[in-house]
RNA sequence: GCGGGAGUAGCUCAGUGGUUAGAGCGCCUGACUGUGACUCAGGAGGCCGCGGGUUCAAGUCCCGUUUUCCGCCCCA
């Protein structure tokens, strides 16, 4: 029966596998998601930053763009007791960059590789694969303008997906150029859809005027048809952008990354320049989003610093991995369960448990004076693969009876021999 | 933020307005007083999401609310 209180709307509890409401909320899957994140960080040399989950709201208004939906209508913001206007972070890049600048990690032409893993918040309507508190694993490469940097981030992203069992994903890449050249393309879009736009409501028109690029990734079939014949943004890029995009593709091919160019990828945050990319699933939309943001550090008050990064949606990645039948093995809390077969052996069972743990061997035992049968049942349910049984006979002979719960085999060993083999 | 479906035992779900709300699985106890996973017997467990209303009578009909799922907006 559900209790009086439950996890707030759009949030969930991560629990031991038997109790989790959905496979994706199973604790061992999160352990795998986190260790994969760390493994990829190690493989590429990224170091972790952990930033607060809330920040001055200005940080997000400045970086993501005030007109983006993420900040204009999906932010969890509030005034604290000191009347500071703060917001639960809606994404991971801006805080990481804020920390980077705040701690003067840049300078002297250093290239910084930073990564993070943690909850982010967006106030929108929850659905499967869409939560108000969800998690992002992110990698940020700060200080290099080279397309090799873009390729490295994408390669790391693909490796992350591979680590959690998703190895057939295709990355969609695009280049949206620089602010200087984007204006011409935005005009081209607007004049192309001019007539269609006249028939739209106020909200749609305002949106289109503020960020015409956002029209490109629409799902509306009418608009889709209307966009037919619109020249690609790739033809509007400046020479540098063109060269970088071509180089990026070469580097991706060189790294064996499966990718395709999709000029409808535009991303929802305003800070991107040149490279943008994502991996999408048919069921849950984007699994990650990333790209280059050469203006961001400067925008946040740091020195002009070219950067590129990615945010990976952990829930969606796990959801898709689960659908693909890729699940990490559930972990047993401990391998051994110490059973007291007689009342007089309970103290000895406790002593044995203490000894095992001091050797670094995990074990569990009954605390409530339950029957032998119940203890074995607990051992089974606990996921223990072995039981160490102590009763009057074992005490008298200084032995331990070892039962393998998988094969059902049982044998009695001298106590000192048991202690030697217990951590095998 | 807009539209629709659903919420009954720990879980998956039955349940024409009419006794004391059921099944399967799980759980507990016993058969087996020193042995789990199989079998058999017994048992515990429910404010039918929450709050109102209609009715002689509501799990069932109506309204509100909340959570969840689906679509839209948007996104990871």
mmCIF file of N, CA, C and O (backbone and C1' of nucleotides) in Angstrom, chain A residues 1 9-10 69 74 122 125 127-128 130-131 134 207 214 267-268 286-288 316 376 380-381 389 393-394 403 405 408 410, chain B residues 1-4 9-11 27-29 31-32 34-37 46-47 49 66-76:
data_model
loop_
_atom_site.group_PDB
_atom_site.id
_atom_site.type_symbol
_atom_site.label_atom_id
_atom_site.label_comp_id
_atom_site.label_asym_id
_atom_site.label_seq_id
_atom_site.Cartn_x
_atom_site.Cartn_y
_atom_site.Cartn_z
ATOM 1 N N UNK A 1 0.845 -1.198 0.000
ATOM 2 C CA UNK A 1 0.000 0.000 0.000
ATOM 3 C C UNK A 1 0.875 1.241 0.000
ATOM 4 O O UNK A 1 1.843 1.347 0.730
ATOM 5 N N UNK A 9 6.173 14.730 -7.841
ATOM 6 C CA UNK A 9 5.877 14.567 -9.253
ATOM 7 C C UNK A 9 7.130 14.699 -10.116
ATOM 8 O O UNK A 9 7.889 15.657 -9.988
ATOM 9 N N UNK A 10 7.277 13.732 -11.003
ATOM 10 C CA UNK A 10 8.395 13.808 -11.937
ATOM 11 C C UNK A 10 9.723 13.381 -11.343
ATOM 12 O O UNK A 10 10.760 13.588 -11.960
ATOM 13 N N UNK A 69 13.125 27.789 -24.181
ATOM 14 C CA UNK A 69 12.068 27.262 -23.326
ATOM 15 C C UNK A 69 12.625 26.760 -22.002
ATOM 16 O O UNK A 69 11.976 26.862 -20.971
ATOM 17 N N UNK A 74 10.783 26.397 -18.006
ATOM 18 C CA UNK A 74 11.024 25.113 -17.354
ATOM 19 C C UNK A 74 11.962 25.190 -16.156
ATOM 20 O O UNK A 74 12.395 24.176 -15.639
ATOM 21 N N UNK A 122 14.104 20.238 -14.501
ATOM 22 C CA UNK A 122 13.305 21.041 -15.430
ATOM 23 C C UNK A 122 11.844 20.875 -15.086
ATOM 24 O O UNK A 122 11.359 19.751 -14.943
ATOM 25 N N UNK A 125 6.066 18.761 -17.986
ATOM 26 C CA UNK A 125 5.118 17.676 -17.758
ATOM 27 C C UNK A 125 5.830 16.334 -17.834
ATOM 28 O O UNK A 125 6.370 15.998 -18.878
ATOM 29 N N UNK A 127 6.727 12.407 -18.196
ATOM 30 C CA UNK A 127 6.313 11.290 -19.035
ATOM 31 C C UNK A 127 7.387 10.233 -18.886
ATOM 32 O O UNK A 127 8.400 10.477 -18.242
ATOM 33 N N UNK A 128 7.176 9.085 -19.486
ATOM 34 C CA UNK A 128 8.247 8.102 -19.425
ATOM 35 C C UNK A 128 9.463 8.665 -20.160
ATOM 36 O O UNK A 128 9.334 9.169 -21.263
ATOM 37 N N UNK A 130 10.954 11.261 -19.307
ATOM 38 C CA UNK A 130 11.060 12.706 -19.089
ATOM 39 C C UNK A 130 10.668 13.005 -17.649
ATOM 40 O O UNK A 130 9.527 12.789 -17.252
ATOM 41 N N UNK A 131 11.592 13.496 -16.886
ATOM 42 C CA UNK A 131 11.385 13.705 -15.457
ATOM 43 C C UNK A 131 11.715 15.134 -15.083
ATOM 44 O O UNK A 131 12.383 15.844 -15.822
ATOM 45 N N UNK A 134 16.196 14.777 -13.378
ATOM 46 C CA UNK A 134 16.831 13.676 -14.095
ATOM 47 C C UNK A 134 18.339 13.866 -13.991
ATOM 48 O O UNK A 134 18.805 14.713 -13.234
ATOM 49 N N UNK A 207 8.005 32.992 -31.489
ATOM 50 C CA UNK A 207 9.054 31.999 -31.365
ATOM 51 C C UNK A 207 9.921 31.971 -32.628
ATOM 52 O O UNK A 207 11.149 31.945 -32.568
ATOM 53 N N UNK A 214 14.978 27.227 -34.780
ATOM 54 C CA UNK A 214 14.176 26.238 -34.082
ATOM 55 C C UNK A 214 13.041 25.672 -34.937
ATOM 56 O O UNK A 214 12.452 24.653 -34.594
ATOM 57 N N UNK A 267 19.483 22.199 -31.752
ATOM 58 C CA UNK A 267 19.646 22.314 -30.302
ATOM 59 C C UNK A 267 18.839 23.454 -29.696
ATOM 60 O O UNK A 267 18.594 24.471 -30.329
ATOM 61 N N UNK A 268 18.465 23.259 -28.436
ATOM 62 C CA UNK A 268 17.556 24.198 -27.793
ATOM 63 C C UNK A 268 18.206 25.301 -26.978
ATOM 64 O O UNK A 268 17.531 26.201 -26.503
ATOM 65 N N UNK A 286 15.934 12.624 -27.822
ATOM 66 C CA UNK A 286 17.385 12.750 -27.715
ATOM 67 C C UNK A 286 17.927 12.031 -26.477
ATOM 68 O O UNK A 286 17.372 12.119 -25.390
ATOM 69 N N UNK A 287 19.001 11.275 -26.640
ATOM 70 C CA UNK A 287 19.674 10.614 -25.519
ATOM 71 C C UNK A 287 20.814 11.482 -24.996
ATOM 72 O O UNK A 287 21.297 11.286 -23.890
ATOM 73 N N UNK A 288 21.260 12.400 -25.841
ATOM 74 C CA UNK A 288 22.314 13.305 -25.412
ATOM 75 C C UNK A 288 22.278 14.504 -26.334
ATOM 76 O O UNK A 288 21.659 14.461 -27.392
ATOM 77 N N UNK A 316 17.358 8.262 -19.988
ATOM 78 C CA UNK A 316 17.012 7.822 -21.343
ATOM 79 C C UNK A 316 17.978 6.780 -21.850
ATOM 80 O O UNK A 316 17.581 5.803 -22.492
ATOM 81 N N UNK A 376 18.261 -19.581 6.298
ATOM 82 C CA UNK A 376 18.612 -20.007 4.935
ATOM 83 C C UNK A 376 17.777 -19.260 3.900
ATOM 84 O O UNK A 376 18.254 -18.865 2.847
ATOM 85 N N UNK A 380 19.175 -16.865 0.915
ATOM 86 C CA UNK A 380 18.780 -17.012 -0.475
ATOM 87 C C UNK A 380 18.263 -15.696 -1.040
ATOM 88 O O UNK A 380 18.675 -15.241 -2.094
ATOM 89 N N UNK A 381 17.359 -15.105 -0.294
ATOM 90 C CA UNK A 381 16.737 -13.879 -0.764
ATOM 91 C C UNK A 381 17.743 -12.733 -0.821
ATOM 92 O O UNK A 381 17.622 -11.809 -1.616
ATOM 93 N N UNK A 389 27.763 -22.406 8.125
ATOM 94 C CA UNK A 389 26.868 -22.860 9.187
ATOM 95 C C UNK A 389 27.667 -23.245 10.432
ATOM 96 O O UNK A 389 28.627 -24.010 10.361
ATOM 97 N N UNK A 393 27.821 -29.112 16.727
ATOM 98 C CA UNK A 393 28.850 -30.017 16.214
ATOM 99 C C UNK A 393 30.085 -29.247 15.772
ATOM 100 O O UNK A 393 31.212 -29.608 16.091
ATOM 101 N N UNK A 394 29.840 -28.163 15.014
ATOM 102 C CA UNK A 394 30.961 -27.388 14.509
ATOM 103 C C UNK A 394 31.748 -26.754 15.650
ATOM 104 O O UNK A 394 32.979 -26.691 15.598
ATOM 105 N N UNK A 403 27.872 -24.393 2.911
ATOM 106 C CA UNK A 403 26.918 -24.859 1.905
ATOM 107 C C UNK A 403 26.888 -23.890 0.737
ATOM 108 O O UNK A 403 26.698 -22.686 0.911
ATOM 109 N N UNK A 405 24.927 -22.394 -2.051
ATOM 110 C CA UNK A 405 23.487 -22.270 -2.297
ATOM 111 C C UNK A 405 23.120 -22.495 -3.758
ATOM 112 O O UNK A 405 21.957 -22.731 -4.082
ATOM 113 N N UNK A 408 23.980 -26.560 -3.985
ATOM 114 C CA UNK A 408 23.378 -27.315 -2.903
ATOM 115 C C UNK A 408 24.382 -28.182 -2.159
ATOM 116 O O UNK A 408 24.042 -28.843 -1.178
ATOM 117 N N UNK A 410 27.309 -29.349 0.318
ATOM 118 C CA UNK A 410 27.730 -28.915 1.643
ATOM 119 C C UNK A 410 28.884 -29.774 2.136
ATOM 120 O O UNK A 410 28.880 -30.988 1.968
ATOM 121 P P G B 1 0.929 23.822 -14.600
ATOM 122 O "O5'" G B 1 0.529 24.290 -16.050
ATOM 123 C "C5'" G B 1 -0.019 25.578 -16.282
ATOM 124 C "C4'" G B 1 -0.225 25.740 -17.764
ATOM 125 C "C3'" G B 1 -1.124 24.690 -18.409
ATOM 126 O "O3'" G B 1 -2.490 25.008 -18.247
ATOM 127 C "C1'" G B 1 0.833 24.949 -19.715
ATOM 128 P P C B 2 -3.608 23.831 -18.048
ATOM 129 O "O5'" C B 2 -3.855 23.361 -19.555
ATOM 130 C "C5'" C B 2 -4.478 24.240 -20.483
ATOM 131 C "C4'" C B 2 -4.641 23.554 -21.825
ATOM 132 C "C3'" C B 2 -5.297 22.173 -21.780
ATOM 133 O "O3'" C B 2 -6.705 22.241 -21.735
ATOM 134 C "C1'" C B 2 -3.338 22.072 -23.108
ATOM 135 P P G B 3 -7.566 21.078 -20.993
ATOM 136 O "O5'" G B 3 -7.429 19.864 -22.012
ATOM 137 C "C5'" G B 3 -8.129 19.880 -23.243
ATOM 138 C "C4'" G B 3 -7.835 18.638 -24.045
ATOM 139 C "C3'" G B 3 -8.122 17.308 -23.368
ATOM 140 O "O3'" G B 3 -9.491 16.957 -23.369
ATOM 141 C "C1'" G B 3 -6.015 17.206 -24.411
ATOM 142 P P G B 4 -10.100 16.012 -22.187
ATOM 143 O "O5'" G B 4 -9.438 14.596 -22.485
ATOM 144 C "C5'" G B 4 -10.101 13.669 -23.331
ATOM 145 C "C4'" G B 4 -9.238 12.468 -23.584
ATOM 146 C "C3'" G B 4 -9.166 11.438 -22.466
ATOM 147 O "O3'" G B 4 -10.304 10.587 -22.420
ATOM 148 C "C1'" G B 4 -6.995 11.849 -23.275
ATOM 149 P P A B 9 -4.017 -2.799 -4.095
ATOM 150 O "O5'" A B 9 -4.110 -3.953 -2.997
ATOM 151 C "C5'" A B 9 -4.038 -3.610 -1.614
ATOM 152 C "C4'" A B 9 -3.328 -4.701 -0.848
ATOM 153 C "C3'" A B 9 -1.967 -5.092 -1.424
ATOM 154 O "O3'" A B 9 -1.062 -5.341 -0.365
ATOM 155 C "C1'" A B 9 -3.353 -6.996 -1.284
ATOM 156 P P G B 10 -0.196 -4.200 0.226
ATOM 157 O "O5'" G B 10 1.140 -4.301 -0.638
ATOM 158 C "C5'" G B 10 2.275 -3.473 -0.358
ATOM 159 C "C4'" G B 10 3.474 -4.065 -1.046
ATOM 160 C "C3'" G B 10 3.252 -4.357 -2.526
ATOM 161 O "O3'" G B 10 3.626 -3.247 -3.315
ATOM 162 C "C1'" G B 10 4.023 -6.320 -1.439
ATOM 163 P P C B 11 2.679 -2.845 -4.571
ATOM 164 O "O5'" C B 11 3.076 -3.936 -5.666
ATOM 165 C "C5'" C B 11 4.380 -3.948 -6.239
ATOM 166 C "C4'" C B 11 4.492 -5.091 -7.226
ATOM 167 C "C3'" C B 11 3.410 -5.118 -8.298
ATOM 168 O "O3'" C B 11 3.743 -4.299 -9.397
ATOM 169 C "C1'" C B 11 3.587 -7.261 -7.311
ATOM 170 P P C B 27 8.609 -15.550 -1.022
ATOM 171 O "O5'" C B 27 7.848 -14.778 0.159
ATOM 172 C "C5'" C B 27 8.278 -13.492 0.570
ATOM 173 C "C4'" C B 27 7.422 -13.000 1.720
ATOM 174 C "C3'" C B 27 7.316 -13.973 2.893
ATOM 175 O "O3'" C B 27 8.429 -13.857 3.760
ATOM 176 C "C1'" C B 27 5.159 -13.199 2.323
ATOM 177 P P C B 28 9.025 -15.170 4.471
ATOM 178 O "O5'" C B 28 7.970 -15.434 5.645
ATOM 179 C "C5'" C B 28 7.835 -14.509 6.715
ATOM 180 C "C4'" C B 28 6.710 -14.946 7.615
ATOM 181 C "C3'" C B 28 6.781 -16.394 8.091
ATOM 182 O "O3'" C B 28 7.639 -16.540 9.201
ATOM 183 C "C1'" C B 28 4.608 -15.940 7.301
ATOM 184 P P U B 29 8.400 -17.930 9.430
ATOM 185 O "O5'" U B 29 7.222 -18.908 9.865
ATOM 186 C "C5'" U B 29 6.553 -18.718 11.103
ATOM 187 C "C4'" U B 29 5.474 -19.762 11.269
ATOM 188 C "C3'" U B 29 5.910 -21.205 11.065
ATOM 189 O "O3'" U B 29 6.545 -21.736 12.210
ATOM 190 C "C1'" U B 29 3.889 -20.828 9.906
ATOM 191 P P A B 31 7.083 -29.062 11.752
ATOM 192 O "O5'" A B 31 6.407 -29.944 10.605
ATOM 193 C "C5'" A B 31 5.327 -30.822 10.914
ATOM 194 C "C4'" A B 31 4.921 -31.568 9.671
ATOM 195 C "C3'" A B 31 6.048 -32.352 8.988
ATOM 196 O "O3'" A B 31 6.209 -33.617 9.601
ATOM 197 C "C1'" A B 31 4.824 -31.111 7.376
ATOM 198 P P C B 32 7.563 -34.355 9.433
ATOM 199 O "O5'" C B 32 8.699 -33.415 9.993
ATOM 200 C "C5'" C B 32 10.018 -33.920 10.248
ATOM 201 C "C4'" C B 32 11.054 -32.872 9.869
ATOM 202 C "C3'" C B 32 10.732 -31.484 10.404
ATOM 203 O "O3'" C B 32 11.904 -30.929 10.978
ATOM 204 C "C1'" C B 32 11.072 -31.421 8.040
ATOM 205 P P G B 34 17.262 -28.726 15.777
ATOM 206 O "O5'" G B 34 17.995 -28.382 14.411
ATOM 207 C "C5'" G B 34 17.410 -27.454 13.522
ATOM 208 C "C4'" G B 34 18.223 -27.470 12.248
ATOM 209 C "C3'" G B 34 18.123 -28.797 11.513
ATOM 210 O "O3'" G B 34 18.089 -28.535 10.120
ATOM 211 C "C1'" G B 34 20.389 -28.348 12.052
ATOM 212 P P U B 35 16.643 -28.737 9.367
ATOM 213 O "O5'" U B 35 16.818 -27.914 8.023
ATOM 214 C "C5'" U B 35 16.672 -26.476 8.002
ATOM 215 C "C4'" U B 35 17.162 -25.955 6.684
ATOM 216 C "C3'" U B 35 16.973 -26.958 5.549
ATOM 217 O "O3'" U B 35 16.661 -26.255 4.365
ATOM 218 C "C1'" U B 35 19.277 -26.468 5.818
ATOM 219 P P G B 36 15.089 -26.129 3.936
ATOM 220 O "O5'" G B 36 15.135 -24.827 3.021
ATOM 221 C "C5'" G B 36 14.952 -23.534 3.605
ATOM 222 C "C4'" G B 36 15.303 -22.469 2.606
ATOM 223 C "C3'" G B 36 14.759 -22.716 1.209
ATOM 224 O "O3'" G B 36 13.449 -22.200 1.103
ATOM 225 C "C1'" G B 36 17.053 -22.170 1.075
ATOM 226 P P A B 37 12.425 -22.867 0.036
ATOM 227 O "O5'" A B 37 13.128 -22.602 -1.373
ATOM 228 C "C5'" A B 37 12.890 -21.400 -2.103
ATOM 229 C "C4'" A B 37 13.580 -21.518 -3.440
ATOM 230 C "C3'" A B 37 13.062 -22.657 -4.318
ATOM 231 O "O3'" A B 37 11.984 -22.212 -5.122
ATOM 232 C "C1'" A B 37 15.433 -22.722 -4.204
ATOM 233 P P G B 46 -4.157 -4.711 6.118
ATOM 234 O "O5'" G B 46 -4.097 -3.881 4.764
ATOM 235 C "C5'" G B 46 -4.420 -4.484 3.535
ATOM 236 C "C4'" G B 46 -5.086 -3.504 2.615
ATOM 237 C "C3'" G B 46 -6.067 -2.544 3.318
ATOM 238 O "O3'" G B 46 -5.963 -1.261 2.744
ATOM 239 C "C1'" G B 46 -7.230 -3.902 1.753
ATOM 240 P P C B 47 -5.461 -0.057 3.618
ATOM 241 O "O5'" C B 47 -6.691 0.982 3.577
ATOM 242 C "C5'" C B 47 -7.922 0.569 4.127
ATOM 243 C "C4'" C B 47 -8.987 1.604 3.803
ATOM 244 C "C3'" C B 47 -8.645 2.542 2.656
ATOM 245 O "O3'" C B 47 -9.125 2.095 1.402
ATOM 246 C "C1'" C B 47 -9.575 3.746 4.518
ATOM 247 P P G B 49 -8.905 3.374 -5.356
ATOM 248 O "O5'" G B 49 -7.782 4.355 -4.764
ATOM 249 C "C5'" G B 49 -6.661 3.833 -4.080
ATOM 250 C "C4'" G B 49 -5.810 4.993 -3.614
ATOM 251 C "C3'" G B 49 -6.566 6.074 -2.847
ATOM 252 O "O3'" G B 49 -6.683 5.754 -1.475
ATOM 253 C "C1'" G B 49 -5.244 7.074 -4.534
ATOM 254 P P U B 66 -4.120 19.021 -8.302
ATOM 255 O "O5'" U B 66 -3.404 17.664 -7.883
ATOM 256 C "C5'" U B 66 -2.761 17.554 -6.618
ATOM 257 C "C4'" U B 66 -2.447 16.108 -6.320
ATOM 258 C "C3'" U B 66 -1.602 15.405 -7.375
ATOM 259 O "O3'" U B 66 -0.221 15.652 -7.198
ATOM 260 C "C1'" U B 66 -3.453 14.049 -6.815
ATOM 261 P P U B 67 0.743 15.707 -8.452
ATOM 262 O "O5'" U B 67 1.023 14.166 -8.767
ATOM 263 C "C5'" U B 67 1.783 13.379 -7.859
ATOM 264 C "C4'" U B 67 1.624 11.923 -8.180
ATOM 265 C "C3'" U B 67 2.010 11.514 -9.595
ATOM 266 O "O3'" U B 67 3.405 11.332 -9.740
ATOM 267 C "C1'" U B 67 -0.073 10.548 -9.055
ATOM 268 P P U B 68 4.098 11.591 -11.144
ATOM 269 O "O5'" U B 68 3.652 10.333 -12.011
ATOM 270 C "C5'" U B 68 4.077 9.018 -11.672
ATOM 271 C "C4'" U B 68 3.268 8.006 -12.436
ATOM 272 C "C3'" U B 68 3.362 8.105 -13.948
ATOM 273 O "O3'" U B 68 4.482 7.398 -14.443
ATOM 274 C "C1'" U B 68 1.093 7.948 -13.308
ATOM 275 P P C B 69 5.242 7.906 -15.732
ATOM 276 O "O5'" C B 69 4.295 7.416 -16.921
ATOM 277 C "C5'" C B 69 4.233 6.039 -17.256
ATOM 278 C "C4'" C B 69 3.096 5.782 -18.225
ATOM 279 C "C3'" C B 69 3.105 6.594 -19.506
ATOM 280 O "O3'" C B 69 3.993 6.066 -20.471
ATOM 281 C "C1'" C B 69 0.940 6.620 -18.604
ATOM 282 P P C B 70 4.598 7.030 -21.569
ATOM 283 O "O5'" C B 70 3.343 7.364 -22.498
ATOM 284 C "C5'" C B 70 2.786 6.382 -23.350
ATOM 285 C "C4'" C B 70 1.657 6.973 -24.147
ATOM 286 C "C3'" C B 70 1.955 8.255 -24.898
ATOM 287 O "O3'" C B 70 2.679 8.055 -26.098
ATOM 288 C "C1'" C B 70 -0.118 8.470 -23.813
ATOM 289 P P G B 71 3.645 9.183 -26.627
ATOM 290 O "O5'" G B 71 2.626 10.316 -27.134
ATOM 291 C "C5'" G B 71 1.851 10.110 -28.295
ATOM 292 C "C4'" G B 71 0.894 11.260 -28.506
ATOM 293 C "C3'" G B 71 1.505 12.643 -28.654
ATOM 294 O "O3'" G B 71 2.068 12.874 -29.929
ATOM 295 C "C1'" G B 71 -0.367 12.772 -27.236
ATOM 296 P P C B 72 3.268 13.881 -30.070
ATOM 297 O "O5'" C B 72 2.668 15.285 -29.621
ATOM 298 C "C5'" C B 72 1.737 15.961 -30.445
ATOM 299 C "C4'" C B 72 1.337 17.283 -29.850
ATOM 300 C "C3'" C B 72 2.450 18.280 -29.594
ATOM 301 O "O3'" C B 72 2.878 18.929 -30.785
ATOM 302 C "C1'" C B 72 0.954 18.283 -27.775
ATOM 303 P P C B 73 4.415 19.362 -30.905
ATOM 304 O "O5'" C B 73 4.607 20.428 -29.734
ATOM 305 C "C5'" C B 73 4.068 21.735 -29.865
ATOM 306 C "C4'" C B 73 4.372 22.541 -28.624
ATOM 307 C "C3'" C B 73 5.846 22.625 -28.250
ATOM 308 O "O3'" C B 73 6.542 23.604 -29.004
ATOM 309 C "C1'" C B 73 4.572 22.113 -26.335
ATOM 310 P P C B 74 7.873 23.210 -29.757
ATOM 311 O "O5'" C B 74 8.860 22.791 -28.582
ATOM 312 C "C5'" C B 74 9.447 23.796 -27.760
ATOM 313 C "C4'" C B 74 9.925 23.197 -26.470
ATOM 314 C "C3'" C B 74 11.181 22.341 -26.553
ATOM 315 O "O3'" C B 74 12.354 23.133 -26.629
ATOM 316 C "C1'" C B 74 9.588 21.280 -25.179
ATOM 317 P P C B 75 13.647 22.583 -27.371
ATOM 318 O "O5'" C B 75 14.037 21.316 -26.503
ATOM 319 C "C5'" C B 75 15.079 21.404 -25.544
ATOM 320 C "C4'" C B 75 14.845 20.397 -24.455
ATOM 321 C "C3'" C B 75 15.772 19.197 -24.493
ATOM 322 O "O3'" C B 75 16.985 19.506 -23.844
ATOM 323 C "C1'" C B 75 13.539 18.481 -24.145
ATOM 324 P P A B 76 18.376 18.848 -24.368
ATOM 325 O "O5'" A B 76 18.429 17.465 -23.581
ATOM 326 C "C5'" A B 76 19.648 17.004 -23.060
ATOM 327 C "C4'" A B 76 19.528 15.568 -22.660
ATOM 328 C "C3'" A B 76 18.917 14.669 -23.716
ATOM 329 O "O3'" A B 76 19.478 13.393 -23.659
ATOM 330 C "C1'" A B 76 17.549 14.673 -21.792
#
